[in-house]
């Protein structure tokens, strides 16, 4: 602490990301990264981009990437915003769409970065309880809120709501901005992108970190009507003109264009998830229905903390949240088939020993 700290910095509780151990080699199932490498075409594009042009600033508009995304999602380039990871875009949403005194609302169990952004930007927030089966109660958001932030599928539960339900939410809350964080949507959930043309209160945020295997490059995007995108542009251009570097723009464009590779790796992860879920159920685990690249699981005879520690000891990292209501759950990222085999083998040993 220094006497020069602002009140905001003094009072804020920053988000704590999952462990990224640099020492020991773990089977890393704790931060929802993709177990497969980026598309070979992406690696090739990165190689080509590394050269003397790196002395030049990148295109501040990242037009190449916006056009590729617009083509993929059948929207206009002016309806697309890109940023340095979806975390950056979610952060920009707070000053772009809310005033001090406004209230933003989200479920109490969701991505734990949301309250941190609210604190940082001085926007009030109110949370609503999940149903007892961990589904989101879409009717529970307070009437007086100015905006709703919904992770769909939700994290860390992995549970998704359908497109019809999102549409009803948009209609019932036509005077509120609804931001849908679709970080995990490509693993079997329904995207709300097709609703953008009909609802001016919908903004969708997605990432290249999960389904496109590019967490290390930091790329995210948002889709919404032009006026919402302009608000994000205004914030970005008042903060940093060049949030995406040359390598990231080129690589992300190739990732969007390689549709086959994208379908192949997301399909593989979904298959491994379903197989792993079945095996964990047969070991007595309670496994929530996941539409993501992770499983949220608990066991009656072993606490979340015990399971986390035993796995870490055995070289497998998973995520445990020390939070009331989910303290007995583990969030396990879907890895390769071999990695999940090792996980199930360890877990079956622990279960048999109690
Ligand atoms: N939203 C959710 C729900 C997430 O779990 C994550 C990953 N931690 C993000 C957004 C941010 O992803 P990124 O910044 O890597 O795009």
PDB file of N, CA, C and O in Angstrom, residues 253-325:
ATOM      1  N   UNK A 253      -7.915 -14.155 -37.883  1.00  0.00           N
ATOM      2  CA  UNK A 253      -8.616 -14.216 -39.165  1.00  0.00           C
ATOM      3  C   UNK A 253      -8.523 -15.621 -39.750  1.00  0.00           C
ATOM      4  O   UNK A 253      -9.510 -16.190 -40.216  1.00  0.00           O
ATOM      5  N   UNK A 254      -7.325 -16.205 -39.692  1.00  0.00           N
ATOM      6  CA  UNK A 254      -7.153 -17.578 -40.197  1.00  0.00           C
ATOM      7  C   UNK A 254      -7.976 -18.562 -39.385  1.00  0.00           C
ATOM      8  O   UNK A 254      -8.532 -19.521 -39.912  1.00  0.00           O
ATOM      9  N   UNK A 255      -8.031 -18.339 -38.071  1.00  0.00           N
ATOM     10  CA  UNK A 255      -8.794 -19.248 -37.200  1.00  0.00           C
ATOM     11  C   UNK A 255     -10.276 -19.231 -37.599  1.00  0.00           C
ATOM     12  O   UNK A 255     -10.922 -20.272 -37.636  1.00  0.00           O
ATOM     13  N   UNK A 256     -10.806 -18.061 -37.913  1.00  0.00           N
ATOM     14  CA  UNK A 256     -12.219 -17.974 -38.320  1.00  0.00           C
ATOM     15  C   UNK A 256     -12.407 -18.669 -39.664  1.00  0.00           C
ATOM     16  O   UNK A 256     -13.392 -19.384 -39.884  1.00  0.00           O
ATOM     17  N   UNK A 257     -11.441 -18.480 -40.553  1.00  0.00           N
ATOM     18  CA  UNK A 257     -11.597 -19.039 -41.897  1.00  0.00           C
ATOM     19  C   UNK A 257     -11.449 -20.551 -41.943  1.00  0.00           C
ATOM     20  O   UNK A 257     -11.993 -21.207 -42.821  1.00  0.00           O
ATOM     21  N   UNK A 258     -10.717 -21.140 -40.981  1.00  0.00           N
ATOM     22  CA  UNK A 258     -10.535 -22.600 -40.995  1.00  0.00           C
ATOM     23  C   UNK A 258     -11.701 -23.271 -40.259  1.00  0.00           C
ATOM     24  O   UNK A 258     -11.587 -23.748 -39.122  1.00  0.00           O
ATOM     25  N   UNK A 259     -12.836 -23.305 -40.946  1.00  0.00           N
ATOM     26  CA  UNK A 259     -14.072 -23.803 -40.321  1.00  0.00           C
ATOM     27  C   UNK A 259     -13.978 -25.286 -40.002  1.00  0.00           C
ATOM     28  O   UNK A 259     -14.549 -25.759 -39.021  1.00  0.00           O
ATOM     29  N   UNK A 260     -13.272 -26.030 -40.869  1.00  0.00           N
ATOM     30  CA  UNK A 260     -13.201 -27.487 -40.664  1.00  0.00           C
ATOM     31  C   UNK A 260     -12.470 -27.830 -39.380  1.00  0.00           C
ATOM     32  O   UNK A 260     -12.902 -28.685 -38.611  1.00  0.00           O
ATOM     33  N   UNK A 261     -11.342 -27.166 -39.175  1.00  0.00           N
ATOM     34  CA  UNK A 261     -10.549 -27.463 -37.977  1.00  0.00           C
ATOM     35  C   UNK A 261     -11.340 -27.119 -36.713  1.00  0.00           C
ATOM     36  O   UNK A 261     -11.363 -27.860 -35.741  1.00  0.00           O
ATOM     37  N   UNK A 262     -12.018 -25.981 -36.766  1.00  0.00           N
ATOM     38  CA  UNK A 262     -12.851 -25.514 -35.647  1.00  0.00           C
ATOM     39  C   UNK A 262     -13.915 -26.581 -35.319  1.00  0.00           C
ATOM     40  O   UNK A 262     -14.103 -26.972 -34.160  1.00  0.00           O
ATOM     41  N   UNK A 263     -14.592 -27.080 -36.369  1.00  0.00           N
ATOM     42  CA  UNK A 263     -15.647 -28.087 -36.150  1.00  0.00           C
ATOM     43  C   UNK A 263     -15.039 -29.367 -35.589  1.00  0.00           C
ATOM     44  O   UNK A 263     -15.613 -30.015 -34.711  1.00  0.00           O
ATOM     45  N   UNK A 264     -13.849 -29.709 -36.084  1.00  0.00           N
ATOM     46  CA  UNK A 264     -13.219 -30.965 -35.655  1.00  0.00           C
ATOM     47  C   UNK A 264     -12.843 -30.918 -34.166  1.00  0.00           C
ATOM     48  O   UNK A 264     -13.189 -31.824 -33.404  1.00  0.00           O
ATOM     49  N   UNK A 265     -12.184 -29.842 -33.735  1.00  0.00           N
ATOM     50  CA  UNK A 265     -11.722 -29.846 -32.332  1.00  0.00           C
ATOM     51  C   UNK A 265     -12.873 -29.613 -31.349  1.00  0.00           C
ATOM     52  O   UNK A 265     -12.904 -30.216 -30.282  1.00  0.00           O
ATOM     53  N   UNK A 266     -13.848 -28.807 -31.731  1.00  0.00           N
ATOM     54  CA  UNK A 266     -14.984 -28.623 -30.800  1.00  0.00           C
ATOM     55  C   UNK A 266     -15.761 -29.942 -30.695  1.00  0.00           C
ATOM     56  O   UNK A 266     -16.169 -30.336 -29.599  1.00  0.00           O
ATOM     57  N   UNK A 267     -15.921 -30.624 -31.834  1.00  0.00           N
ATOM     58  CA  UNK A 267     -16.620 -31.921 -31.827  1.00  0.00           C
ATOM     59  C   UNK A 267     -15.903 -32.935 -30.953  1.00  0.00           C
ATOM     60  O   UNK A 267     -16.529 -33.681 -30.186  1.00  0.00           O
ATOM     61  N   UNK A 268     -14.592 -32.955 -31.058  1.00  0.00           N
ATOM     62  CA  UNK A 268     -13.808 -33.910 -30.254  1.00  0.00           C
ATOM     63  C   UNK A 268     -13.966 -33.636 -28.761  1.00  0.00           C
ATOM     64  O   UNK A 268     -14.102 -34.536 -27.945  1.00  0.00           O
ATOM     65  N   UNK A 269     -13.923 -32.352 -28.418  1.00  0.00           N
ATOM     66  CA  UNK A 269     -14.035 -31.979 -26.994  1.00  0.00           C
ATOM     67  C   UNK A 269     -15.424 -32.341 -26.452  1.00  0.00           C
ATOM     68  O   UNK A 269     -15.551 -32.866 -25.344  1.00  0.00           O
ATOM     69  N   UNK A 270     -16.444 -32.113 -27.259  1.00  0.00           N
ATOM     70  CA  UNK A 270     -17.810 -32.464 -26.815  1.00  0.00           C
ATOM     71  C   UNK A 270     -17.900 -33.976 -26.576  1.00  0.00           C
ATOM     72  O   UNK A 270     -18.453 -34.431 -25.568  1.00  0.00           O
ATOM     73  N   UNK A 271     -17.321 -34.750 -27.484  1.00  0.00           N
ATOM     74  CA  UNK A 271     -17.366 -36.218 -27.352  1.00  0.00           C
ATOM     75  C   UNK A 271     -16.638 -36.659 -26.072  1.00  0.00           C
ATOM     76  O   UNK A 271     -17.159 -37.449 -25.290  1.00  0.00           O
ATOM     77  N   UNK A 272     -15.451 -36.098 -25.861  1.00  0.00           N
ATOM     78  CA  UNK A 272     -14.687 -36.455 -24.648  1.00  0.00           C
ATOM     79  C   UNK A 272     -15.448 -36.034 -23.391  1.00  0.00           C
ATOM     80  O   UNK A 272     -15.448 -36.749 -22.385  1.00  0.00           O
ATOM     81  N   UNK A 273     -16.103 -34.873 -23.457  1.00  0.00           N
ATOM     82  CA  UNK A 273     -16.884 -34.399 -22.298  1.00  0.00           C
ATOM     83  C   UNK A 273     -17.986 -35.397 -21.951  1.00  0.00           C
ATOM     84  O   UNK A 273     -18.159 -35.769 -20.786  1.00  0.00           O
ATOM     85  N   UNK A 274     -18.725 -35.836 -22.974  1.00  0.00           N
ATOM     86  CA  UNK A 274     -19.856 -36.737 -22.710  1.00  0.00           C
ATOM     87  C   UNK A 274     -19.354 -38.070 -22.155  1.00  0.00           C
ATOM     88  O   UNK A 274     -19.945 -38.630 -21.227  1.00  0.00           O
ATOM     89  N   UNK A 275     -18.251 -38.575 -22.710  1.00  0.00           N
ATOM     90  CA  UNK A 275     -17.699 -39.854 -22.212  1.00  0.00           C
ATOM     91  C   UNK A 275     -17.227 -39.707 -20.763  1.00  0.00           C
ATOM     92  O   UNK A 275     -17.481 -40.554 -19.918  1.00  0.00           O
ATOM     93  N   UNK A 276     -16.533 -38.589 -20.504  1.00  0.00           N
ATOM     94  CA  UNK A 276     -16.011 -38.365 -19.140  1.00  0.00           C
ATOM     95  C   UNK A 276     -17.165 -38.220 -18.151  1.00  0.00           C
ATOM     96  O   UNK A 276     -17.119 -38.774 -17.048  1.00  0.00           O
ATOM     97  N   UNK A 277     -18.202 -37.492 -18.557  1.00  0.00           N
ATOM     98  CA  UNK A 277     -19.349 -37.281 -17.663  1.00  0.00           C
ATOM     99  C   UNK A 277     -19.938 -38.631 -17.262  1.00  0.00           C
ATOM    100  O   UNK A 277     -20.215 -38.869 -16.080  1.00  0.00           O
ATOM    101  N   UNK A 278     -20.115 -39.509 -18.244  1.00  0.00           N
ATOM    102  CA  UNK A 278     -20.690 -40.837 -17.948  1.00  0.00           C
ATOM    103  C   UNK A 278     -19.840 -41.593 -16.949  1.00  0.00           C
ATOM    104  O   UNK A 278     -20.334 -42.209 -16.008  1.00  0.00           O
ATOM    105  N   UNK A 279     -18.526 -41.548 -17.163  1.00  0.00           N
ATOM    106  CA  UNK A 279     -17.629 -42.300 -16.275  1.00  0.00           C
ATOM    107  C   UNK A 279     -17.646 -41.719 -14.861  1.00  0.00           C
ATOM    108  O   UNK A 279     -17.592 -42.460 -13.882  1.00  0.00           O
ATOM    109  N   UNK A 280     -17.727 -40.402 -14.772  1.00  0.00           N
ATOM    110  CA  UNK A 280     -17.759 -39.794 -13.432  1.00  0.00           C
ATOM    111  C   UNK A 280     -19.072 -40.122 -12.717  1.00  0.00           C
ATOM    112  O   UNK A 280     -19.078 -40.386 -11.514  1.00  0.00           O
ATOM    113  N   UNK A 281     -20.155 -40.145 -13.456  1.00  0.00           N
ATOM    114  CA  UNK A 281     -21.446 -40.513 -12.852  1.00  0.00           C
ATOM    115  C   UNK A 281     -21.345 -41.938 -12.312  1.00  0.00           C
ATOM    116  O   UNK A 281     -21.786 -42.227 -11.190  1.00  0.00           O
ATOM    117  N   UNK A 282     -20.704 -42.819 -13.075  1.00  0.00           N
ATOM    118  CA  UNK A 282     -20.619 -44.210 -12.611  1.00  0.00           C
ATOM    119  C   UNK A 282     -19.707 -44.343 -11.380  1.00  0.00           C
ATOM    120  O   UNK A 282     -19.788 -45.326 -10.652  1.00  0.00           O
ATOM    121  N   UNK A 283     -18.871 -43.331 -11.131  1.00  0.00           N
ATOM    122  CA  UNK A 283     -18.051 -43.343  -9.896  1.00  0.00           C
ATOM    123  C   UNK A 283     -18.790 -42.677  -8.738  1.00  0.00           C
ATOM    124  O   UNK A 283     -18.225 -42.490  -7.656  1.00  0.00           O
ATOM    125  N   UNK A 284     -20.031 -42.268  -8.974  1.00  0.00           N
ATOM    126  CA  UNK A 284     -20.821 -41.661  -7.900  1.00  0.00           C
ATOM    127  C   UNK A 284     -20.753 -40.145  -7.865  1.00  0.00           C
ATOM    128  O   UNK A 284     -21.222 -39.522  -6.911  1.00  0.00           O
ATOM    129  N   UNK A 285     -20.157 -39.537  -8.882  1.00  0.00           N
ATOM    130  CA  UNK A 285     -20.096 -38.067  -8.907  1.00  0.00           C
ATOM    131  C   UNK A 285     -21.438 -37.487  -9.358  1.00  0.00           C
ATOM    132  O   UNK A 285     -22.148 -38.089 -10.175  1.00  0.00           O
ATOM    133  N   UNK A 286     -21.747 -36.307  -8.816  1.00  0.00           N
ATOM    134  CA  UNK A 286     -22.864 -35.520  -9.303  1.00  0.00           C
ATOM    135  C   UNK A 286     -22.289 -34.606 -10.392  1.00  0.00           C
ATOM    136  O   UNK A 286     -21.386 -33.818 -10.127  1.00  0.00           O
ATOM    137  N   UNK A 287     -22.768 -34.751 -11.619  1.00  0.00           N
ATOM    138  CA  UNK A 287     -22.196 -34.016 -12.750  1.00  0.00           C
ATOM    139  C   UNK A 287     -23.280 -33.120 -13.352  1.00  0.00           C
ATOM    140  O   UNK A 287     -24.296 -33.629 -13.834  1.00  0.00           O
ATOM    141  N   UNK A 288     -23.080 -31.808 -13.329  1.00  0.00           N
ATOM    142  CA  UNK A 288     -24.092 -30.911 -13.899  1.00  0.00           C
ATOM    143  C   UNK A 288     -24.054 -31.025 -15.431  1.00  0.00           C
ATOM    144  O   UNK A 288     -23.007 -31.276 -16.012  1.00  0.00           O
ATOM    145  N   UNK A 289     -25.225 -30.846 -16.074  1.00  0.00           N
ATOM    146  CA  UNK A 289     -25.280 -30.973 -17.544  1.00  0.00           C
ATOM    147  C   UNK A 289     -24.527 -29.833 -18.223  1.00  0.00           C
ATOM    148  O   UNK A 289     -24.942 -28.681 -18.145  1.00  0.00           O
ATOM    149  N   UNK A 290     -23.424 -30.159 -18.876  1.00  0.00           N
ATOM    150  CA  UNK A 290     -22.539 -29.113 -19.407  1.00  0.00           C
ATOM    151  C   UNK A 290     -22.688 -28.907 -20.899  1.00  0.00           C
ATOM    152  O   UNK A 290     -22.766 -29.865 -21.671  1.00  0.00           O
ATOM    153  N   UNK A 291     -22.716 -27.655 -21.313  1.00  0.00           N
ATOM    154  CA  UNK A 291     -22.633 -27.300 -22.743  1.00  0.00           C
ATOM    155  C   UNK A 291     -21.352 -26.504 -22.974  1.00  0.00           C
ATOM    156  O   UNK A 291     -21.323 -25.567 -23.770  1.00  0.00           O
ATOM    157  N   UNK A 292     -20.312 -26.875 -22.237  1.00  0.00           N
ATOM    158  CA  UNK A 292     -19.059 -26.112 -22.288  1.00  0.00           C
ATOM    159  C   UNK A 292     -17.880 -27.077 -22.449  1.00  0.00           C
ATOM    160  O   UNK A 292     -18.084 -28.273 -22.641  1.00  0.00           O
ATOM    161  N   UNK A 293     -16.678 -26.558 -22.336  1.00  0.00           N
ATOM    162  CA  UNK A 293     -15.511 -27.441 -22.370  1.00  0.00           C
ATOM    163  C   UNK A 293     -15.033 -27.754 -20.949  1.00  0.00           C
ATOM    164  O   UNK A 293     -13.839 -27.920 -20.710  1.00  0.00           O
ATOM    165  N   UNK A 294     -15.971 -27.785 -20.010  1.00  0.00           N
ATOM    166  CA  UNK A 294     -15.619 -28.202 -18.647  1.00  0.00           C
ATOM    167  C   UNK A 294     -16.801 -28.909 -18.005  1.00  0.00           C
ATOM    168  O   UNK A 294     -17.943 -28.821 -18.497  1.00  0.00           O
ATOM    169  N   UNK A 295     -16.519 -29.613 -16.927  1.00  0.00           N
ATOM    170  CA  UNK A 295     -17.568 -30.267 -16.137  1.00  0.00           C
ATOM    171  C   UNK A 295     -17.514 -29.704 -14.728  1.00  0.00           C
ATOM    172  O   UNK A 295     -16.421 -29.426 -14.202  1.00  0.00           O
ATOM    173  N   UNK A 296     -18.690 -29.535 -14.127  1.00  0.00           N
ATOM    174  CA  UNK A 296     -18.761 -29.033 -12.752  1.00  0.00           C
ATOM    175  C   UNK A 296     -19.308 -30.193 -11.923  1.00  0.00           C
ATOM    176  O   UNK A 296     -20.447 -30.622 -12.144  1.00  0.00           O
ATOM    177  N   UNK A 297     -18.486 -30.723 -11.022  1.00  0.00           N
ATOM    178  CA  UNK A 297     -18.825 -32.003 -10.394  1.00  0.00           C
ATOM    179  C   UNK A 297     -18.590 -31.973  -8.886  1.00  0.00           C
ATOM    180  O   UNK A 297     -17.748 -31.235  -8.378  1.00  0.00           O
ATOM    181  N   UNK A 298     -19.346 -32.822  -8.182  1.00  0.00           N
ATOM    182  CA  UNK A 298     -19.112 -32.974  -6.742  1.00  0.00           C
ATOM    183  C   UNK A 298     -19.302 -34.442  -6.376  1.00  0.00           C
ATOM    184  O   UNK A 298     -19.861 -35.223  -7.157  1.00  0.00           O
ATOM    185  N   UNK A 299     -18.830 -34.798  -5.180  1.00  0.00           N
ATOM    186  CA  UNK A 299     -18.989 -36.175  -4.694  1.00  0.00           C
ATOM    187  C   UNK A 299     -19.419 -36.117  -3.236  1.00  0.00           C
ATOM    188  O   UNK A 299     -18.877 -35.310  -2.465  1.00  0.00           O
ATOM    189  N   UNK A 300     -20.381 -36.965  -2.883  1.00  0.00           N
ATOM    190  CA  UNK A 300     -20.929 -36.908  -1.520  1.00  0.00           C
ATOM    191  C   UNK A 300     -19.892 -37.225  -0.448  1.00  0.00           C
ATOM    192  O   UNK A 300     -19.966 -36.732   0.665  1.00  0.00           O
ATOM    193  N   UNK A 301     -18.928 -38.090  -0.769  1.00  0.00           N
ATOM    194  CA  UNK A 301     -18.013 -38.551   0.290  1.00  0.00           C
ATOM    195  C   UNK A 301     -16.669 -37.823   0.310  1.00  0.00           C
ATOM    196  O   UNK A 301     -15.857 -38.066   1.197  1.00  0.00           O
ATOM    197  N   UNK A 302     -16.434 -36.959  -0.654  1.00  0.00           N
ATOM    198  CA  UNK A 302     -15.140 -36.244  -0.681  1.00  0.00           C
ATOM    199  C   UNK A 302     -15.415 -34.758  -0.933  1.00  0.00           C
ATOM    200  O   UNK A 302     -16.154 -34.416  -1.859  1.00  0.00           O
ATOM    201  N   UNK A 303     -14.828 -33.903  -0.126  1.00  0.00           N
ATOM    202  CA  UNK A 303     -15.097 -32.468  -0.297  1.00  0.00           C
ATOM    203  C   UNK A 303     -14.355 -31.938  -1.525  1.00  0.00           C
ATOM    204  O   UNK A 303     -13.381 -32.541  -1.999  1.00  0.00           O
ATOM    205  N   UNK A 304     -14.809 -30.799  -1.999  1.00  0.00           N
ATOM    206  CA  UNK A 304     -14.170 -30.168  -3.148  1.00  0.00           C
ATOM    207  C   UNK A 304     -12.699 -29.886  -2.880  1.00  0.00           C
ATOM    208  O   UNK A 304     -11.833 -30.109  -3.725  1.00  0.00           O
ATOM    209  N   UNK A 305     -12.413 -29.396  -1.665  1.00  0.00           N
ATOM    210  CA  UNK A 305     -11.037 -29.052  -1.320  1.00  0.00           C
ATOM    211  C   UNK A 305     -10.147 -30.295  -1.273  1.00  0.00           C
ATOM    212  O   UNK A 305      -9.007 -30.287  -1.762  1.00  0.00           O
ATOM    213  N   UNK A 306     -10.718 -31.393  -0.691  1.00  0.00           N
ATOM    214  CA  UNK A 306      -9.940 -32.650  -0.624  1.00  0.00           C
ATOM    215  C   UNK A 306      -9.602 -33.150  -2.036  1.00  0.00           C
ATOM    216  O   UNK A 306      -8.466 -33.508  -2.325  1.00  0.00           O
ATOM    217  N   UNK A 307     -10.624 -33.154  -2.880  1.00  0.00           N
ATOM    218  CA  UNK A 307     -10.413 -33.655  -4.245  1.00  0.00           C
ATOM    219  C   UNK A 307      -9.385 -32.803  -4.979  1.00  0.00           C
ATOM    220  O   UNK A 307      -8.474 -33.309  -5.635  1.00  0.00           O
ATOM    221  N   UNK A 308      -9.520 -31.475  -4.843  1.00  0.00           N
ATOM    222  CA  UNK A 308      -8.590 -30.547  -5.499  1.00  0.00           C
ATOM    223  C   UNK A 308      -7.145 -30.842  -5.052  1.00  0.00           C
ATOM    224  O   UNK A 308      -6.230 -30.961  -5.877  1.00  0.00           O
ATOM    225  N   UNK A 309      -6.967 -31.003  -3.726  1.00  0.00           N
ATOM    226  CA  UNK A 309      -5.611 -31.197  -3.187  1.00  0.00           C
ATOM    227  C   UNK A 309      -5.025 -32.544  -3.603  1.00  0.00           C
ATOM    228  O   UNK A 309      -3.845 -32.634  -3.954  1.00  0.00           O
ATOM    229  N   UNK A 310      -5.866 -33.578  -3.558  1.00  0.00           N
ATOM    230  CA  UNK A 310      -5.348 -34.901  -3.934  1.00  0.00           C
ATOM    231  C   UNK A 310      -4.939 -34.916  -5.407  1.00  0.00           C
ATOM    232  O   UNK A 310      -3.884 -35.436  -5.763  1.00  0.00           O
ATOM    233  N   UNK A 311      -5.762 -34.300  -6.236  1.00  0.00           N
ATOM    234  CA  UNK A 311      -5.430 -34.268  -7.668  1.00  0.00           C
ATOM    235  C   UNK A 311      -4.153 -33.463  -7.907  1.00  0.00           C
ATOM    236  O   UNK A 311      -3.278 -33.861  -8.677  1.00  0.00           O
ATOM    237  N   UNK A 312      -4.032 -32.334  -7.217  1.00  0.00           N
ATOM    238  CA  UNK A 312      -2.838 -31.496  -7.411  1.00  0.00           C
ATOM    239  C   UNK A 312      -1.580 -32.268  -7.018  1.00  0.00           C
ATOM    240  O   UNK A 312      -0.564 -32.241  -7.725  1.00  0.00           O
ATOM    241  N   UNK A 313      -1.696 -32.991  -5.898  1.00  0.00           N
ATOM    242  CA  UNK A 313      -0.596 -33.836  -5.437  1.00  0.00           C
ATOM    243  C   UNK A 313      -0.183 -34.857  -6.481  1.00  0.00           C
ATOM    244  O   UNK A 313       0.986 -35.207  -6.608  1.00  0.00           O
ATOM    245  N   UNK A 314      -1.183 -35.330  -7.210  1.00  0.00           N
ATOM    246  CA  UNK A 314      -0.932 -36.343  -8.238  1.00  0.00           C
ATOM    247  C   UNK A 314      -0.683 -35.721  -9.612  1.00  0.00           C
ATOM    248  O   UNK A 314      -0.725 -36.405 -10.639  1.00  0.00           O
ATOM    249  N   UNK A 315      -0.445 -34.406  -9.642  1.00  0.00           N
ATOM    250  CA  UNK A 315      -0.030 -33.757 -10.897  1.00  0.00           C
ATOM    251  C   UNK A 315      -1.174 -33.361 -11.812  1.00  0.00           C
ATOM    252  O   UNK A 315      -0.969 -33.139 -13.005  1.00  0.00           O
ATOM    253  N   UNK A 316      -2.405 -33.275 -11.256  1.00  0.00           N
ATOM    254  CA  UNK A 316      -3.540 -32.852 -12.089  1.00  0.00           C
ATOM    255  C   UNK A 316      -4.156 -31.594 -11.471  1.00  0.00           C
ATOM    256  O   UNK A 316      -4.594 -31.597 -10.327  1.00  0.00           O
ATOM    257  N   UNK A 317      -4.158 -30.516 -12.248  1.00  0.00           N
ATOM    258  CA  UNK A 317      -4.704 -29.247 -11.735  1.00  0.00           C
ATOM    259  C   UNK A 317      -6.131 -29.055 -12.208  1.00  0.00           C
ATOM    260  O   UNK A 317      -6.402 -29.105 -13.406  1.00  0.00           O
ATOM    261  N   UNK A 318      -7.046 -28.835 -11.257  1.00  0.00           N
ATOM    262  CA  UNK A 318      -8.424 -28.484 -11.601  1.00  0.00           C
ATOM    263  C   UNK A 318      -8.758 -27.205 -10.832  1.00  0.00           C
ATOM    264  O   UNK A 318      -7.941 -26.723 -10.050  1.00  0.00           O
ATOM    265  N   UNK A 319      -9.959 -26.655 -11.053  1.00  0.00           N
ATOM    266  CA  UNK A 319     -10.292 -25.395 -10.367  1.00  0.00           C
ATOM    267  C   UNK A 319     -11.296 -25.646  -9.258  1.00  0.00           C
ATOM    268  O   UNK A 319     -12.312 -26.326  -9.465  1.00  0.00           O
ATOM    269  N   UNK A 320     -10.966 -25.116  -8.071  1.00  0.00           N
ATOM    270  CA  UNK A 320     -11.869 -25.198  -6.934  1.00  0.00           C
ATOM    271  C   UNK A 320     -12.169 -23.779  -6.486  1.00  0.00           C
ATOM    272  O   UNK A 320     -11.258 -22.961  -6.351  1.00  0.00           O
ATOM    273  N   UNK A 321     -13.449 -23.464  -6.282  1.00  0.00           N
ATOM    274  CA  UNK A 321     -13.840 -22.124  -5.835  1.00  0.00           C
ATOM    275  C   UNK A 321     -14.270 -22.217  -4.381  1.00  0.00           C
ATOM    276  O   UNK A 321     -15.224 -22.938  -4.066  1.00  0.00           O
ATOM    277  N   UNK A 322     -13.569 -21.482  -3.534  1.00  0.00           N
ATOM    278  CA  UNK A 322     -13.905 -21.533  -2.110  1.00  0.00           C
ATOM    279  C   UNK A 322     -15.056 -20.568  -1.828  1.00  0.00           C
ATOM    280  O   UNK A 322     -14.885 -19.576  -1.149  1.00  0.00           O
ATOM    281  N   UNK A 323     -16.209 -20.879  -2.400  1.00  0.00           N
ATOM    282  CA  UNK A 323     -17.365 -19.964  -2.295  1.00  0.00           C
ATOM    283  C   UNK A 323     -18.572 -20.733  -1.815  1.00  0.00           C
ATOM    284  O   UNK A 323     -18.838 -21.843  -2.282  1.00  0.00           O
ATOM    285  N   UNK A 324     -19.308 -20.111  -0.914  1.00  0.00           N
ATOM    286  CA  UNK A 324     -20.483 -20.770  -0.343  1.00  0.00           C
ATOM    287  C   UNK A 324     -21.429 -21.211  -1.469  1.00  0.00           C
ATOM    288  O   UNK A 324     -21.687 -20.450  -2.397  1.00  0.00           O
ATOM    289  N   UNK A 325     -21.872 -22.438  -1.353  1.00  0.00           N
ATOM    290  CA  UNK A 325     -22.824 -22.954  -2.345  1.00  0.00           C
ATOM    291  C   UNK A 325     -22.158 -23.832  -3.386  1.00  0.00           C
ATOM    292  O   UNK A 325     -22.770 -24.748  -3.918  1.00  0.00           O
TER     293      UNK A 325
END
